Amino acid sequence: MKRILMRRLLLSVPLLFVVSIVVFVLQSLIPGDAASQLAGLQATRQDVERLQRQLHLDEPVWAQYWHWLDGVFHGSLGNSLTNKEAVTTALATRLPVTLSLVIGATVLATVLGVVLGVASSKAGTVAGRLVDLLSIGGLAIPGFWLGLLLISLVSVRLGLLPATGYVKFTDSPGGWARSLLLPVTALALSGVTAIAKQTREAMLDVLRRPYIDNLRANGVPERRIVFKHALRSAAIPITTMSSILLVGALGGSVVIEQVFGLPGLGSLAVSATGTKDIPVIQGVAVYFTLLVVAANLVTDVAYVLIDSRVRAS
Protein backbone atom coordinates (compact mmCIF):
# COMPACT_ATOMS: atom_id res chain seq x y z
CA MET A 1 0.00 0.00 0.00
CA LYS A 2 2.87 2.37 0.80
CA ARG A 3 4.23 1.93 -2.71
CA ILE A 4 0.84 2.81 -4.23
CA LEU A 5 0.48 5.91 -2.07
CA MET A 6 4.04 7.06 -2.78
CA ARG A 7 3.50 6.62 -6.51
CA ARG A 8 0.32 8.68 -6.36
CA LEU A 9 2.00 11.42 -4.36
CA LEU A 10 4.92 11.61 -6.78
CA LEU A 11 2.52 11.83 -9.74
CA SER A 12 0.64 14.66 -8.03
CA VAL A 13 3.71 16.95 -8.16
CA PRO A 14 3.82 17.33 -11.99
CA LEU A 15 -0.01 17.45 -11.97
CA LEU A 16 0.04 20.47 -9.64
CA PHE A 17 2.69 22.09 -11.82
CA VAL A 18 0.71 21.60 -15.03
CA VAL A 19 -2.59 22.74 -13.51
CA SER A 20 -1.01 25.92 -12.11
CA ILE A 21 0.47 26.77 -15.55
CA VAL A 22 -2.80 26.12 -17.39
CA VAL A 23 -4.84 28.19 -14.93
CA PHE A 24 -2.31 31.04 -15.03
CA VAL A 25 -2.31 31.16 -18.83
CA LEU A 26 -6.12 30.95 -19.07
CA GLN A 27 -6.71 33.72 -16.53
CA SER A 28 -4.22 35.92 -18.44
CA LEU A 29 -6.53 35.71 -21.46
CA ILE A 30 -9.40 37.37 -19.56
CA PRO A 31 -9.75 41.02 -20.63
CA GLY A 32 -8.74 43.70 -18.09
CA ASP A 33 -6.65 43.39 -14.95
CA ALA A 34 -6.89 43.88 -11.20
CA ALA A 35 -5.04 47.22 -11.35
CA SER A 36 -7.82 48.87 -13.37
CA GLN A 37 -10.45 47.77 -10.88
CA LEU A 38 -8.37 48.70 -7.83
CA ALA A 39 -7.60 52.17 -9.22
CA GLY A 40 -11.32 52.95 -9.59
CA LEU A 41 -13.35 54.73 -12.25
CA GLN A 42 -11.78 58.15 -11.60
CA ALA A 43 -8.18 56.93 -11.95
CA THR A 44 -5.96 58.30 -14.70
CA ARG A 45 -3.96 56.19 -17.11
CA GLN A 46 -0.81 57.02 -15.12
CA ASP A 47 -2.44 55.79 -11.89
CA VAL A 48 -3.35 52.48 -13.48
CA GLU A 49 0.13 52.01 -14.96
CA ARG A 50 1.79 52.79 -11.60
CA LEU A 51 -0.41 50.20 -9.90
CA GLN A 52 0.35 47.66 -12.63
CA ARG A 53 4.09 48.11 -11.98
CA GLN A 54 3.59 47.68 -8.23
CA LEU A 55 1.67 44.43 -8.77
CA HIS A 56 4.02 43.19 -11.56
CA LEU A 57 1.04 43.11 -13.91
CA ASP A 58 2.98 44.94 -16.64
CA GLU A 59 5.43 42.04 -16.93
CA PRO A 60 5.07 39.07 -19.34
CA VAL A 61 2.88 36.17 -18.25
CA TRP A 62 5.87 33.87 -17.70
CA ALA A 63 7.50 36.44 -15.42
CA GLN A 64 4.30 36.86 -13.39
CA TYR A 65 4.05 33.08 -13.09
CA TRP A 66 7.65 32.87 -11.91
CA HIS A 67 6.95 35.45 -9.17
CA TRP A 68 4.00 33.32 -8.00
CA LEU A 69 5.98 30.06 -8.24
CA ASP A 70 8.88 31.58 -6.31
CA GLY A 71 6.46 32.44 -3.50
CA VAL A 72 5.13 28.86 -3.50
CA PHE A 73 8.69 27.51 -3.15
CA HIS A 74 9.05 29.76 -0.10
CA GLY A 75 5.80 28.49 1.43
CA SER A 76 3.45 31.30 0.42
CA LEU A 77 0.59 31.48 -2.07
CA GLY A 78 0.81 35.27 -1.97
CA ASN A 79 -1.70 37.91 -0.94
CA SER A 80 -5.00 38.88 -2.51
CA LEU A 81 -4.63 41.81 -4.92
CA THR A 82 -7.95 43.29 -3.82
CA ASN A 83 -7.85 43.18 0.01
CA LYS A 84 -4.19 42.16 0.74
CA GLU A 85 -5.37 39.18 2.79
CA ALA A 86 -3.05 36.16 2.74
CA VAL A 87 -4.40 33.64 0.23
CA THR A 88 -3.81 30.71 2.60
CA THR A 89 -5.90 32.48 5.27
CA ALA A 90 -8.75 33.15 2.85
CA LEU A 91 -8.71 29.56 1.62
CA ALA A 92 -8.49 28.11 5.14
CA THR A 93 -11.68 29.88 6.23
CA ARG A 94 -13.59 28.67 3.18
CA LEU A 95 -12.22 25.15 2.82
CA PRO A 96 -14.48 23.61 5.55
CA VAL A 97 -17.59 24.89 3.73
CA THR A 98 -16.63 23.24 0.45
CA LEU A 99 -15.49 20.04 2.16
CA SER A 100 -18.77 19.79 4.08
CA LEU A 101 -20.75 20.29 0.88
CA VAL A 102 -18.76 17.95 -1.38
CA ILE A 103 -18.20 15.13 1.12
CA GLY A 104 -21.81 15.36 2.33
CA ALA A 105 -23.13 15.10 -1.23
CA THR A 106 -20.83 12.17 -2.05
CA VAL A 107 -21.76 10.24 1.10
CA LEU A 108 -25.49 10.89 0.59
CA ALA A 109 -25.32 9.87 -3.08
CA THR A 110 -23.33 6.72 -2.29
CA VAL A 111 -25.53 5.51 0.57
CA LEU A 112 -28.86 6.15 -1.16
CA GLY A 113 -27.52 4.93 -4.51
CA VAL A 114 -26.28 1.62 -3.07
CA VAL A 115 -29.58 1.04 -1.24
CA LEU A 116 -31.62 1.73 -4.38
CA GLY A 117 -29.26 -0.29 -6.58
CA VAL A 118 -29.30 -3.37 -4.33
CA ALA A 119 -33.08 -3.18 -3.95
CA SER A 120 -33.66 -2.88 -7.69
CA SER A 121 -31.26 -5.76 -8.45
CA LYS A 122 -33.44 -8.04 -6.34
CA ALA A 123 -36.83 -6.62 -7.29
CA GLY A 124 -37.01 -7.63 -10.96
CA THR A 125 -37.14 -5.90 -14.31
CA VAL A 126 -39.81 -3.31 -13.42
CA ALA A 127 -37.68 -1.86 -10.62
CA GLY A 128 -34.65 -2.00 -12.91
CA ARG A 129 -36.45 0.01 -15.58
CA LEU A 130 -37.52 2.49 -12.91
CA VAL A 131 -33.89 2.92 -11.78
CA ASP A 132 -32.85 3.43 -15.41
CA LEU A 133 -35.56 6.07 -15.82
CA LEU A 134 -34.56 7.85 -12.62
CA SER A 135 -30.90 7.72 -13.66
CA ILE A 136 -31.65 9.50 -16.93
CA GLY A 137 -33.84 12.03 -15.12
CA GLY A 138 -31.26 12.62 -12.39
CA LEU A 139 -28.48 13.22 -14.89
CA ALA A 140 -30.68 15.51 -17.01
CA ILE A 141 -31.80 17.80 -14.15
CA PRO A 142 -29.23 20.57 -13.50
CA GLY A 143 -28.16 20.92 -9.88
CA PHE A 144 -28.67 24.70 -9.82
CA TRP A 145 -32.26 24.31 -11.09
CA LEU A 146 -33.02 21.73 -8.42
CA GLY A 147 -31.44 24.05 -5.85
CA LEU A 148 -33.71 26.93 -6.87
CA LEU A 149 -36.71 24.58 -6.78
CA LEU A 150 -35.81 23.41 -3.26
CA ILE A 151 -35.40 27.00 -2.07
CA SER A 152 -38.78 27.96 -3.50
CA LEU A 153 -40.60 24.94 -2.06
CA VAL A 154 -38.84 24.06 1.22
CA SER A 155 -37.57 27.46 2.32
CA VAL A 156 -39.98 30.05 0.91
CA ARG A 157 -43.32 28.20 0.91
CA LEU A 158 -42.88 25.80 3.83
CA GLY A 159 -40.25 27.71 5.81
CA LEU A 160 -38.60 24.49 7.00
CA LEU A 161 -34.95 25.22 6.18
CA PRO A 162 -32.86 28.35 5.53
CA ALA A 163 -32.55 29.35 1.89
CA THR A 164 -29.03 30.78 2.11
CA GLY A 165 -26.12 31.13 4.51
CA TYR A 166 -23.77 28.80 6.36
CA VAL A 167 -23.48 28.01 10.07
CA LYS A 168 -20.17 26.68 11.41
CA PHE A 169 -20.25 23.25 13.03
CA THR A 170 -18.47 24.65 16.09
CA ASP A 171 -21.17 27.32 16.53
CA SER A 172 -24.17 25.00 16.22
CA PRO A 173 -24.08 21.39 14.93
CA GLY A 174 -27.83 21.50 14.31
CA GLY A 175 -27.62 24.80 12.47
CA TRP A 176 -24.69 23.47 10.44
CA ALA A 177 -26.75 20.47 9.32
CA ARG A 178 -29.79 22.64 8.51
CA SER A 179 -27.70 25.07 6.45
CA LEU A 180 -26.24 22.23 4.37
CA LEU A 181 -29.25 19.96 3.88
CA LEU A 182 -30.67 21.69 0.78
CA PRO A 183 -27.36 22.35 -1.05
CA VAL A 184 -26.13 18.82 -0.33
CA THR A 185 -29.41 17.41 -1.68
CA ALA A 186 -29.21 19.54 -4.82
CA LEU A 187 -25.60 18.49 -5.44
CA ALA A 188 -26.20 14.78 -4.69
CA LEU A 189 -29.24 14.06 -6.88
CA SER A 190 -27.43 13.12 -10.07
CA GLY A 191 -24.96 11.08 -8.01
CA VAL A 192 -27.73 9.06 -6.35
CA THR A 193 -29.14 7.91 -9.66
CA ALA A 194 -25.71 7.21 -11.16
CA ILE A 195 -24.62 5.14 -8.14
CA ALA A 196 -27.96 3.29 -8.14
CA LYS A 197 -27.57 2.28 -11.78
CA GLN A 198 -23.90 1.29 -11.32
CA THR A 199 -24.76 -0.75 -8.21
CA ARG A 200 -27.63 -2.51 -9.92
CA GLU A 201 -25.57 -3.49 -12.97
CA ALA A 202 -22.64 -4.65 -10.82
CA MET A 203 -24.91 -6.65 -8.50
CA LEU A 204 -26.70 -8.35 -11.39
CA ASP A 205 -23.33 -9.30 -12.91
CA VAL A 206 -22.12 -10.82 -9.63
CA LEU A 207 -25.40 -12.58 -8.82
CA ARG A 208 -25.22 -14.46 -12.15
CA ARG A 209 -21.81 -16.00 -11.39
CA PRO A 210 -21.47 -19.74 -10.64
CA TYR A 211 -20.09 -19.30 -7.12
CA ILE A 212 -23.30 -17.52 -6.12
CA ASP A 213 -25.28 -20.58 -7.30
CA ASN A 214 -22.97 -22.78 -5.23
CA LEU A 215 -23.62 -20.64 -2.15
CA ARG A 216 -27.39 -20.95 -2.67
CA ALA A 217 -27.09 -24.69 -3.23
CA ASN A 218 -25.23 -24.98 0.10
CA GLY A 219 -28.08 -23.24 1.90
CA VAL A 220 -26.39 -19.89 2.58
CA PRO A 221 -29.14 -17.33 3.41
CA GLU A 222 -29.98 -14.94 0.55
CA ARG A 223 -29.41 -11.88 2.76
CA ARG A 224 -25.85 -13.07 3.51
CA ILE A 225 -25.20 -13.81 -0.17
CA VAL A 226 -26.31 -10.31 -1.18
CA PHE A 227 -24.62 -8.21 1.50
CA LYS A 228 -21.50 -10.25 2.31
CA HIS A 229 -20.54 -11.82 -1.01
CA ALA A 230 -22.25 -10.05 -3.92
CA LEU A 231 -22.06 -6.48 -2.63
CA ARG A 232 -18.40 -6.92 -1.65
CA SER A 233 -17.57 -8.20 -5.14
CA ALA A 234 -19.46 -5.28 -6.68
CA ALA A 235 -17.77 -2.71 -4.42
CA ILE A 236 -14.88 -1.88 -6.77
CA PRO A 237 -16.98 -0.25 -9.55
CA ILE A 238 -19.18 1.42 -6.90
CA THR A 239 -16.08 2.89 -5.24
CA THR A 240 -14.81 4.09 -8.60
CA MET A 241 -18.13 5.81 -9.33
CA SER A 242 -18.14 7.46 -5.88
CA SER A 243 -14.64 8.81 -6.49
CA ILE A 244 -15.72 10.22 -9.86
CA LEU A 245 -18.75 11.81 -8.20
CA LEU A 246 -16.59 13.45 -5.55
CA VAL A 247 -14.32 15.00 -8.17
CA GLY A 248 -17.36 16.12 -10.18
CA ALA A 249 -18.94 17.57 -7.04
CA LEU A 250 -15.97 19.93 -6.68
CA GLY A 251 -16.95 21.53 -9.98
CA GLY A 252 -20.65 21.46 -9.12
CA SER A 253 -19.98 23.13 -5.77
CA VAL A 254 -18.96 26.33 -7.58
CA VAL A 255 -22.53 26.78 -8.85
CA ILE A 256 -24.31 25.40 -5.77
CA GLU A 257 -22.37 27.74 -3.46
CA GLN A 258 -23.51 30.67 -5.56
CA VAL A 259 -27.15 29.54 -5.48
CA PHE A 260 -27.24 29.02 -1.70
CA GLY A 261 -24.87 31.85 -0.74
CA LEU A 262 -22.29 29.56 0.84
CA PRO A 263 -18.85 31.11 1.55
CA GLY A 264 -16.81 28.26 0.06
CA LEU A 265 -13.90 27.93 -2.35
CA GLY A 266 -16.21 27.98 -5.38
CA SER A 267 -17.80 31.34 -4.53
CA LEU A 268 -14.33 32.70 -3.74
CA ALA A 269 -13.10 31.56 -7.18
CA VAL A 270 -16.05 33.30 -8.88
CA SER A 271 -15.46 36.60 -7.09
CA ALA A 272 -11.68 36.39 -7.68
CA THR A 273 -12.23 35.75 -11.38
CA GLY A 274 -14.44 38.83 -11.61
CA THR A 275 -11.65 41.01 -10.21
CA LYS A 276 -8.79 39.08 -11.85
CA ASP A 277 -7.28 38.42 -8.44
CA ILE A 278 -4.53 36.12 -9.75
CA PRO A 279 -3.10 34.82 -6.45
CA VAL A 280 -6.57 33.83 -5.18
CA ILE A 281 -7.48 32.11 -8.46
CA GLN A 282 -4.18 30.20 -8.38
CA GLY A 283 -4.72 29.27 -4.73
CA VAL A 284 -8.21 27.87 -5.39
CA ALA A 285 -6.87 25.88 -8.37
CA VAL A 286 -4.07 24.41 -6.23
CA TYR A 287 -6.50 23.48 -3.43
CA PHE A 288 -8.95 21.87 -5.86
CA THR A 289 -6.09 19.86 -7.39
CA LEU A 290 -4.95 18.72 -3.95
CA LEU A 291 -8.51 17.62 -3.16
CA VAL A 292 -8.59 15.57 -6.37
CA VAL A 293 -5.25 13.97 -5.43
CA ALA A 294 -6.59 13.21 -1.94
CA ALA A 295 -9.74 11.64 -3.44
CA ASN A 296 -7.61 9.39 -5.64
CA LEU A 297 -5.49 8.37 -2.66
CA VAL A 298 -8.59 7.46 -0.64
CA THR A 299 -9.90 5.48 -3.62
CA ASP A 300 -6.63 3.55 -3.91
CA VAL A 301 -6.71 2.72 -0.21
CA ALA A 302 -10.32 1.56 -0.57
CA TYR A 303 -9.33 -0.71 -3.48
CA VAL A 304 -6.63 -2.31 -1.35
CA LEU A 305 -9.02 -2.86 1.57
CA ILE A 306 -11.81 -4.27 -0.62
CA ASP A 307 -9.90 -6.55 -3.02
CA SER A 308 -7.04 -8.77 -1.87
CA ARG A 309 -5.82 -9.08 -5.48
CA VAL A 310 -4.93 -5.38 -5.45
CA ARG A 311 -2.87 -5.91 -2.29
CA ALA A 312 -1.09 -8.83 -3.93
CA SER A 313 -0.27 -6.80 -7.04
CSV table of C-alpha atoms in Angstrom, one decimal:
chain,number,residue,atom,x,y,z
A,1,MET,CA,0.0,0.0,0.0
A,2,LYS,CA,2.9,2.4,0.8
A,3,ARG,CA,4.2,1.9,-2.7
A,4,ILE,CA,0.8,2.8,-4.2
A,5,LEU,CA,0.5,5.9,-2.1
A,6,MET,CA,4.0,7.1,-2.8
A,7,ARG,CA,3.5,6.6,-6.5
A,8,ARG,CA,0.3,8.7,-6.4
A,9,LEU,CA,2.0,11.4,-4.4
A,10,LEU,CA,4.9,11.6,-6.8
A,11,LEU,CA,2.5,11.8,-9.7
A,12,SER,CA,0.6,14.7,-8.0
A,13,VAL,CA,3.7,17.0,-8.2
A,14,PRO,CA,3.8,17.3,-12.0
A,15,LEU,CA,0.0,17.4,-12.0
A,16,LEU,CA,0.0,20.5,-9.6
A,17,PHE,CA,2.7,22.1,-11.8
A,18,VAL,CA,0.7,21.6,-15.0
A,19,VAL,CA,-2.6,22.7,-13.5
A,20,SER,CA,-1.0,25.9,-12.1
A,21,ILE,CA,0.5,26.8,-15.5
A,22,VAL,CA,-2.8,26.1,-17.4
A,23,VAL,CA,-4.8,28.2,-14.9
A,24,PHE,CA,-2.3,31.0,-15.0
A,25,VAL,CA,-2.3,31.2,-18.8
A,26,LEU,CA,-6.1,31.0,-19.1
A,27,GLN,CA,-6.7,33.7,-16.5
A,28,SER,CA,-4.2,35.9,-18.4
A,29,LEU,CA,-6.5,35.7,-21.5
A,30,ILE,CA,-9.4,37.4,-19.6
A,31,PRO,CA,-9.7,41.0,-20.6
A,32,GLY,CA,-8.7,43.7,-18.1
A,33,ASP,CA,-6.7,43.4,-14.9
A,34,ALA,CA,-6.9,43.9,-11.2
A,35,ALA,CA,-5.0,47.2,-11.3
A,36,SER,CA,-7.8,48.9,-13.4
A,37,GLN,CA,-10.5,47.8,-10.9
A,38,LEU,CA,-8.4,48.7,-7.8
A,39,ALA,CA,-7.6,52.2,-9.2
A,40,GLY,CA,-11.3,53.0,-9.6
A,41,LEU,CA,-13.3,54.7,-12.2
A,42,GLN,CA,-11.8,58.1,-11.6
A,43,ALA,CA,-8.2,56.9,-12.0
A,44,THR,CA,-6.0,58.3,-14.7
A,45,ARG,CA,-4.0,56.2,-17.1
A,46,GLN,CA,-0.8,57.0,-15.1
A,47,ASP,CA,-2.4,55.8,-11.9
A,48,VAL,CA,-3.3,52.5,-13.5
A,49,GLU,CA,0.1,52.0,-15.0
A,50,ARG,CA,1.8,52.8,-11.6
A,51,LEU,CA,-0.4,50.2,-9.9
A,52,GLN,CA,0.4,47.7,-12.6
A,53,ARG,CA,4.1,48.1,-12.0
A,54,GLN,CA,3.6,47.7,-8.2
A,55,LEU,CA,1.7,44.4,-8.8
A,56,HIS,CA,4.0,43.2,-11.6
A,57,LEU,CA,1.0,43.1,-13.9
A,58,ASP,CA,3.0,44.9,-16.6
A,59,GLU,CA,5.4,42.0,-16.9
A,60,PRO,CA,5.1,39.1,-19.3
A,61,VAL,CA,2.9,36.2,-18.2
A,62,TRP,CA,5.9,33.9,-17.7
A,63,ALA,CA,7.5,36.4,-15.4
A,64,GLN,CA,4.3,36.9,-13.4
A,65,TYR,CA,4.1,33.1,-13.1
A,66,TRP,CA,7.6,32.9,-11.9
A,67,HIS,CA,7.0,35.4,-9.2
A,68,TRP,CA,4.0,33.3,-8.0
A,69,LEU,CA,6.0,30.1,-8.2
A,70,ASP,CA,8.9,31.6,-6.3
A,71,GLY,CA,6.5,32.4,-3.5
A,72,VAL,CA,5.1,28.9,-3.5
A,73,PHE,CA,8.7,27.5,-3.1
A,74,HIS,CA,9.1,29.8,-0.1
A,75,GLY,CA,5.8,28.5,1.4
A,76,SER,CA,3.4,31.3,0.4
A,77,LEU,CA,0.6,31.5,-2.1
A,78,GLY,CA,0.8,35.3,-2.0
A,79,ASN,CA,-1.7,37.9,-0.9
A,80,SER,CA,-5.0,38.9,-2.5
A,81,LEU,CA,-4.6,41.8,-4.9
A,82,THR,CA,-8.0,43.3,-3.8
A,83,ASN,CA,-7.8,43.2,0.0
A,84,LYS,CA,-4.2,42.2,0.7
A,85,GLU,CA,-5.4,39.2,2.8
A,86,ALA,CA,-3.0,36.2,2.7
A,87,VAL,CA,-4.4,33.6,0.2
A,88,THR,CA,-3.8,30.7,2.6
A,89,THR,CA,-5.9,32.5,5.3
A,90,ALA,CA,-8.8,33.2,2.8
A,91,LEU,CA,-8.7,29.6,1.6
A,92,ALA,CA,-8.5,28.1,5.1
A,93,THR,CA,-11.7,29.9,6.2
A,94,ARG,CA,-13.6,28.7,3.2
A,95,LEU,CA,-12.2,25.1,2.8
A,96,PRO,CA,-14.5,23.6,5.6
A,97,VAL,CA,-17.6,24.9,3.7
A,98,THR,CA,-16.6,23.2,0.4
A,99,LEU,CA,-15.5,20.0,2.2
A,100,SER,CA,-18.8,19.8,4.1
A,101,LEU,CA,-20.8,20.3,0.9
A,102,VAL,CA,-18.8,17.9,-1.4
A,103,ILE,CA,-18.2,15.1,1.1
A,104,GLY,CA,-21.8,15.4,2.3
A,105,ALA,CA,-23.1,15.1,-1.2
A,106,THR,CA,-20.8,12.2,-2.0
A,107,VAL,CA,-21.8,10.2,1.1
A,108,LEU,CA,-25.5,10.9,0.6
A,109,ALA,CA,-25.3,9.9,-3.1
A,110,THR,CA,-23.3,6.7,-2.3
A,111,VAL,CA,-25.5,5.5,0.6
A,112,LEU,CA,-28.9,6.1,-1.2
A,113,GLY,CA,-27.5,4.9,-4.5
A,114,VAL,CA,-26.3,1.6,-3.1
A,115,VAL,CA,-29.6,1.0,-1.2
A,116,LEU,CA,-31.6,1.7,-4.4
A,117,GLY,CA,-29.3,-0.3,-6.6
A,118,VAL,CA,-29.3,-3.4,-4.3
A,119,ALA,CA,-33.1,-3.2,-3.9
A,120,SER,CA,-33.7,-2.9,-7.7
A,121,SER,CA,-31.3,-5.8,-8.5
A,122,LYS,CA,-33.4,-8.0,-6.3
A,123,ALA,CA,-36.8,-6.6,-7.3
A,124,GLY,CA,-37.0,-7.6,-11.0
A,125,THR,CA,-37.1,-5.9,-14.3
A,126,VAL,CA,-39.8,-3.3,-13.4
A,127,ALA,CA,-37.7,-1.9,-10.6
A,128,GLY,CA,-34.6,-2.0,-12.9
A,129,ARG,CA,-36.4,0.0,-15.6
A,130,LEU,CA,-37.5,2.5,-12.9
A,131,VAL,CA,-33.9,2.9,-11.8
A,132,ASP,CA,-32.9,3.4,-15.4
A,133,LEU,CA,-35.6,6.1,-15.8
A,134,LEU,CA,-34.6,7.8,-12.6
A,135,SER,CA,-30.9,7.7,-13.7
A,136,ILE,CA,-31.6,9.5,-16.9
A,137,GLY,CA,-33.8,12.0,-15.1
A,138,GLY,CA,-31.3,12.6,-12.4
A,139,LEU,CA,-28.5,13.2,-14.9
A,140,ALA,CA,-30.7,15.5,-17.0
A,141,ILE,CA,-31.8,17.8,-14.1
A,142,PRO,CA,-29.2,20.6,-13.5
A,143,GLY,CA,-28.2,20.9,-9.9
A,144,PHE,CA,-28.7,24.7,-9.8
A,145,TRP,CA,-32.3,24.3,-11.1
A,146,LEU,CA,-33.0,21.7,-8.4
A,147,GLY,CA,-31.4,24.0,-5.8
A,148,LEU,CA,-33.7,26.9,-6.9
A,149,LEU,CA,-36.7,24.6,-6.8
A,150,LEU,CA,-35.8,23.4,-3.3
A,151,ILE,CA,-35.4,27.0,-2.1
A,152,SER,CA,-38.8,28.0,-3.5
A,153,LEU,CA,-40.6,24.9,-2.1
A,154,VAL,CA,-38.8,24.1,1.2
A,155,SER,CA,-37.6,27.5,2.3
A,156,VAL,CA,-40.0,30.1,0.9
A,157,ARG,CA,-43.3,28.2,0.9
A,158,LEU,CA,-42.9,25.8,3.8
A,159,GLY,CA,-40.2,27.7,5.8
A,160,LEU,CA,-38.6,24.5,7.0
A,161,LEU,CA,-34.9,25.2,6.2
A,162,PRO,CA,-32.9,28.4,5.5
A,163,ALA,CA,-32.5,29.4,1.9
A,164,THR,CA,-29.0,30.8,2.1
A,165,GLY,CA,-26.1,31.1,4.5
A,166,TYR,CA,-23.8,28.8,6.4
A,167,VAL,CA,-23.5,28.0,10.1
A,168,LYS,CA,-20.2,26.7,11.4
A,169,PHE,CA,-20.2,23.3,13.0
A,170,THR,CA,-18.5,24.6,16.1
A,171,ASP,CA,-21.2,27.3,16.5
A,172,SER,CA,-24.2,25.0,16.2
A,173,PRO,CA,-24.1,21.4,14.9
A,174,GLY,CA,-27.8,21.5,14.3
A,175,GLY,CA,-27.6,24.8,12.5
A,176,TRP,CA,-24.7,23.5,10.4
A,177,ALA,CA,-26.7,20.5,9.3
A,178,ARG,CA,-29.8,22.6,8.5
A,179,SER,CA,-27.7,25.1,6.5
A,180,LEU,CA,-26.2,22.2,4.4
A,181,LEU,CA,-29.2,20.0,3.9
A,182,LEU,CA,-30.7,21.7,0.8
A,183,PRO,CA,-27.4,22.4,-1.1
A,184,VAL,CA,-26.1,18.8,-0.3
A,185,THR,CA,-29.4,17.4,-1.7
A,186,ALA,CA,-29.2,19.5,-4.8
A,187,LEU,CA,-25.6,18.5,-5.4
A,188,ALA,CA,-26.2,14.8,-4.7
A,189,LEU,CA,-29.2,14.1,-6.9
A,190,SER,CA,-27.4,13.1,-10.1
A,191,GLY,CA,-25.0,11.1,-8.0
A,192,VAL,CA,-27.7,9.1,-6.3
A,193,THR,CA,-29.1,7.9,-9.7
A,194,ALA,CA,-25.7,7.2,-11.2
A,195,ILE,CA,-24.6,5.1,-8.1
A,196,ALA,CA,-28.0,3.3,-8.1
A,197,LYS,CA,-27.6,2.3,-11.8
A,198,GLN,CA,-23.9,1.3,-11.3
A,199,THR,CA,-24.8,-0.8,-8.2
A,200,ARG,CA,-27.6,-2.5,-9.9
A,201,GLU,CA,-25.6,-3.5,-13.0
A,202,ALA,CA,-22.6,-4.7,-10.8
A,203,MET,CA,-24.9,-6.6,-8.5
A,204,LEU,CA,-26.7,-8.4,-11.4
A,205,ASP,CA,-23.3,-9.3,-12.9
A,206,VAL,CA,-22.1,-10.8,-9.6
A,207,LEU,CA,-25.4,-12.6,-8.8
A,208,ARG,CA,-25.2,-14.5,-12.1
A,209,ARG,CA,-21.8,-16.0,-11.4
A,210,PRO,CA,-21.5,-19.7,-10.6
A,211,TYR,CA,-20.1,-19.3,-7.1
A,212,ILE,CA,-23.3,-17.5,-6.1
A,213,ASP,CA,-25.3,-20.6,-7.3
A,214,ASN,CA,-23.0,-22.8,-5.2
A,215,LEU,CA,-23.6,-20.6,-2.1
A,216,ARG,CA,-27.4,-20.9,-2.7
A,217,ALA,CA,-27.1,-24.7,-3.2
A,218,ASN,CA,-25.2,-25.0,0.1
A,219,GLY,CA,-28.1,-23.2,1.9
A,220,VAL,CA,-26.4,-19.9,2.6
A,221,PRO,CA,-29.1,-17.3,3.4
A,222,GLU,CA,-30.0,-14.9,0.6
A,223,ARG,CA,-29.4,-11.9,2.8
A,224,ARG,CA,-25.9,-13.1,3.5
A,225,ILE,CA,-25.2,-13.8,-0.2
A,226,VAL,CA,-26.3,-10.3,-1.2
A,227,PHE,CA,-24.6,-8.2,1.5
A,228,LYS,CA,-21.5,-10.3,2.3
A,229,HIS,CA,-20.5,-11.8,-1.0
A,230,ALA,CA,-22.3,-10.0,-3.9
A,231,LEU,CA,-22.1,-6.5,-2.6
A,232,ARG,CA,-18.4,-6.9,-1.7
A,233,SER,CA,-17.6,-8.2,-5.1
A,234,ALA,CA,-19.5,-5.3,-6.7
A,235,ALA,CA,-17.8,-2.7,-4.4
A,236,ILE,CA,-14.9,-1.9,-6.8
A,237,PRO,CA,-17.0,-0.2,-9.5
A,238,ILE,CA,-19.2,1.4,-6.9
A,239,THR,CA,-16.1,2.9,-5.2
A,240,THR,CA,-14.8,4.1,-8.6
A,241,MET,CA,-18.1,5.8,-9.3
A,242,SER,CA,-18.1,7.5,-5.9
A,243,SER,CA,-14.6,8.8,-6.5
A,244,ILE,CA,-15.7,10.2,-9.9
A,245,LEU,CA,-18.7,11.8,-8.2
A,246,LEU,CA,-16.6,13.4,-5.5
A,247,VAL,CA,-14.3,15.0,-8.2
A,248,GLY,CA,-17.4,16.1,-10.2
A,249,ALA,CA,-18.9,17.6,-7.0
A,250,LEU,CA,-16.0,19.9,-6.7
A,251,GLY,CA,-16.9,21.5,-10.0
A,252,GLY,CA,-20.6,21.5,-9.1
A,253,SER,CA,-20.0,23.1,-5.8
A,254,VAL,CA,-19.0,26.3,-7.6
A,255,VAL,CA,-22.5,26.8,-8.9
A,256,ILE,CA,-24.3,25.4,-5.8
A,257,GLU,CA,-22.4,27.7,-3.5
A,258,GLN,CA,-23.5,30.7,-5.6
A,259,VAL,CA,-27.2,29.5,-5.5
A,260,PHE,CA,-27.2,29.0,-1.7
A,261,GLY,CA,-24.9,31.9,-0.7
A,262,LEU,CA,-22.3,29.6,0.8
A,263,PRO,CA,-18.8,31.1,1.5
A,264,GLY,CA,-16.8,28.3,0.1
A,265,LEU,CA,-13.9,27.9,-2.4
A,266,GLY,CA,-16.2,28.0,-5.4
A,267,SER,CA,-17.8,31.3,-4.5
A,268,LEU,CA,-14.3,32.7,-3.7
A,269,ALA,CA,-13.1,31.6,-7.2
A,270,VAL,CA,-16.1,33.3,-8.9
A,271,SER,CA,-15.5,36.6,-7.1
A,272,ALA,CA,-11.7,36.4,-7.7
A,273,THR,CA,-12.2,35.8,-11.4
A,274,GLY,CA,-14.4,38.8,-11.6
A,275,THR,CA,-11.7,41.0,-10.2
A,276,LYS,CA,-8.8,39.1,-11.9
A,277,ASP,CA,-7.3,38.4,-8.4
A,278,ILE,CA,-4.5,36.1,-9.8
A,279,PRO,CA,-3.1,34.8,-6.4
A,280,VAL,CA,-6.6,33.8,-5.2
A,281,ILE,CA,-7.5,32.1,-8.5
A,282,GLN,CA,-4.2,30.2,-8.4
A,283,GLY,CA,-4.7,29.3,-4.7
A,284,VAL,CA,-8.2,27.9,-5.4
A,285,ALA,CA,-6.9,25.9,-8.4
A,286,VAL,CA,-4.1,24.4,-6.2
A,287,TYR,CA,-6.5,23.5,-3.4
A,288,PHE,CA,-9.0,21.9,-5.9
A,289,THR,CA,-6.1,19.9,-7.4
A,290,LEU,CA,-4.9,18.7,-3.9
A,291,LEU,CA,-8.5,17.6,-3.2
A,292,VAL,CA,-8.6,15.6,-6.4
A,293,VAL,CA,-5.3,14.0,-5.4
A,294,ALA,CA,-6.6,13.2,-1.9
A,295,ALA,CA,-9.7,11.6,-3.4
A,296,ASN,CA,-7.6,9.4,-5.6
A,297,LEU,CA,-5.5,8.4,-2.7
A,298,VAL,CA,-8.6,7.5,-0.6
A,299,THR,CA,-9.9,5.5,-3.6
A,300,ASP,CA,-6.6,3.5,-3.9
A,301,VAL,CA,-6.7,2.7,-0.2
A,302,ALA,CA,-10.3,1.6,-0.6
A,303,TYR,CA,-9.3,-0.7,-3.5
A,304,VAL,CA,-6.6,-2.3,-1.3
A,305,LEU,CA,-9.0,-2.9,1.6
A,306,ILE,CA,-11.8,-4.3,-0.6
A,307,ASP,CA,-9.9,-6.5,-3.0
A,308,SER,CA,-7.0,-8.8,-1.9
A,309,ARG,CA,-5.8,-9.1,-5.5
A,310,VAL,CA,-4.9,-5.4,-5.4
A,311,ARG,CA,-2.9,-5.9,-2.3
A,312,ALA,CA,-1.1,-8.8,-3.9
A,313,SER,CA,-0.3,-6.8,-7.0
